[in-house]
PDB file of C-alpha atoms in Angstrom:
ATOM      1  CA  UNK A  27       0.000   0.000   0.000  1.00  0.00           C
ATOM      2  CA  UNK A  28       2.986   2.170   1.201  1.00  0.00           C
ATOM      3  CA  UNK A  29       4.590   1.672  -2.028  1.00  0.00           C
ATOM      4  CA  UNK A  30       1.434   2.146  -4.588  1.00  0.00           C
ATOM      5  CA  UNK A  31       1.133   5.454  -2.607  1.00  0.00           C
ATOM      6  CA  UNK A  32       4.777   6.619  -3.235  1.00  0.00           C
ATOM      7  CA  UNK A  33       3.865   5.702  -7.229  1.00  0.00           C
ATOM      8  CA  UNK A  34       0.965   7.758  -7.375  1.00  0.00           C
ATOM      9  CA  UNK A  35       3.227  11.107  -5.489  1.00  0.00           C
ATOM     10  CA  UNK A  36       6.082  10.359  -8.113  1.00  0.00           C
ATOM     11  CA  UNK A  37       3.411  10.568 -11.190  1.00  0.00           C
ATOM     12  CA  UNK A  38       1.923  13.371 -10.233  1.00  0.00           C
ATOM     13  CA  UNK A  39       5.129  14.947  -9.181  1.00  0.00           C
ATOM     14  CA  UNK A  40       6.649  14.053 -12.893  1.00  0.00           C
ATOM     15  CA  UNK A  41       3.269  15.514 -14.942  1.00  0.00           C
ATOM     16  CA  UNK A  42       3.368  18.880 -13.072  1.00  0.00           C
ATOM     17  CA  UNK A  43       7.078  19.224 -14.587  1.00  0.00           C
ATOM     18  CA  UNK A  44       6.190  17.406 -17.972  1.00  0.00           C
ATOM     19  CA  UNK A  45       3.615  20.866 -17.306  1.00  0.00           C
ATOM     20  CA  UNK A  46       5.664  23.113 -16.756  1.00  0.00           C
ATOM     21  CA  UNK A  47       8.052  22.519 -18.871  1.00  0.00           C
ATOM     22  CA  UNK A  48       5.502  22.703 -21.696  1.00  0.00           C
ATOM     23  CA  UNK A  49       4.252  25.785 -20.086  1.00  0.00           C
ATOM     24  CA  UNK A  50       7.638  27.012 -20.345  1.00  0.00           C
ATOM     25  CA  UNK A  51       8.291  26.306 -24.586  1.00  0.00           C
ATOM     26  CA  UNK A  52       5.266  27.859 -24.911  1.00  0.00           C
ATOM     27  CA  UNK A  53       6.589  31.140 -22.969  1.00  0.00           C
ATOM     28  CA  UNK A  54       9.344  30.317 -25.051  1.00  0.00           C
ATOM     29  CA  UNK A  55       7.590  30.293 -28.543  1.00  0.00           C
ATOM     30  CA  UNK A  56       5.285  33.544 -28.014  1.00  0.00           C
ATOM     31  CA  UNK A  57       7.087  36.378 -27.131  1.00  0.00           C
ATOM     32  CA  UNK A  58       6.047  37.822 -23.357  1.00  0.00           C
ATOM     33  CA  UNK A  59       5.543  40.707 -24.720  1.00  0.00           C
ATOM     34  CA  UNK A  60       2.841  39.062 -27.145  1.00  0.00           C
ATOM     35  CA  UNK A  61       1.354  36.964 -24.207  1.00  0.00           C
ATOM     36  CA  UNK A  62       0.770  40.571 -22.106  1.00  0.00           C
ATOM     37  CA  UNK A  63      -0.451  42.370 -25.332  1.00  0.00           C
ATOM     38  CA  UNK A  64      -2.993  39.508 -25.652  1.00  0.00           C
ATOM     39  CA  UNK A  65      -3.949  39.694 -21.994  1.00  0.00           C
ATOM     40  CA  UNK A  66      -4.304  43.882 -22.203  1.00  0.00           C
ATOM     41  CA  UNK A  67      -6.822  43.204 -25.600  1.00  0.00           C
ATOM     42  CA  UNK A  68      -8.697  41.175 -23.328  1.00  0.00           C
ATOM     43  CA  UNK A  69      -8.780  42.485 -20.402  1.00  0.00           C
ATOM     44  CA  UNK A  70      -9.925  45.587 -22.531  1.00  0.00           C
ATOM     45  CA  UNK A  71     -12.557  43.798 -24.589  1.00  0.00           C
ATOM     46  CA  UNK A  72     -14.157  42.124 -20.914  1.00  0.00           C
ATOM     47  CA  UNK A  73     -14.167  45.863 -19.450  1.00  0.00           C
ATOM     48  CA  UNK A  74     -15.792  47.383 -23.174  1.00  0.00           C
ATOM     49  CA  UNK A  75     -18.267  44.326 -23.635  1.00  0.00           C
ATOM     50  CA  UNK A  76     -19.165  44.483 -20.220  1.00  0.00           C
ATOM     51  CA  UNK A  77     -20.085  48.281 -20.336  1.00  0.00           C
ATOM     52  CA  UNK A  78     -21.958  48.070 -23.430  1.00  0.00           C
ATOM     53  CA  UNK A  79     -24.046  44.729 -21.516  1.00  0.00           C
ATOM     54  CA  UNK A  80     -24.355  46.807 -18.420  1.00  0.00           C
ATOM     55  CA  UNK A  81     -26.006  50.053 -20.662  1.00  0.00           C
ATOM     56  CA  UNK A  82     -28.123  47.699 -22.293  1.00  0.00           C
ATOM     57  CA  UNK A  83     -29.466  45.825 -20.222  1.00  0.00           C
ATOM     58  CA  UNK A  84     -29.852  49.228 -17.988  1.00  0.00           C
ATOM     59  CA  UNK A  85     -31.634  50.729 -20.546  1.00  0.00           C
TER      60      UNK A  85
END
């Protein structure tokens, strides 16, 4: 049981890296400077869709 238990810690300790290391090419591929551009345009498009939603639905 002891054993099985230790398995199941070292999986799920090797996926988060196999994770993060794709979460890291990925960084790697896309620029951070694209990845915070992208997360501005949406951040801005939320705020703008919700204001339009909110005066609509207020109206």
């Amino acid at each position: 049981m002891a054993t099985g238990s230790l398995f199941k810690i070292r999986r799920t300790k090797s996926l988060i890296i196999n994770i993060m290391g794709f979460a890291q090419t990925l960084i790697g591929l896309f620029s951070f400077k694209r990845i915070l551009r992208l997360l501005i345009a949406l951040l801005y498009v939320n705020i703008v869709y919700g204001k339009i939603l909110i005066f609509f639905t207020g109206a």
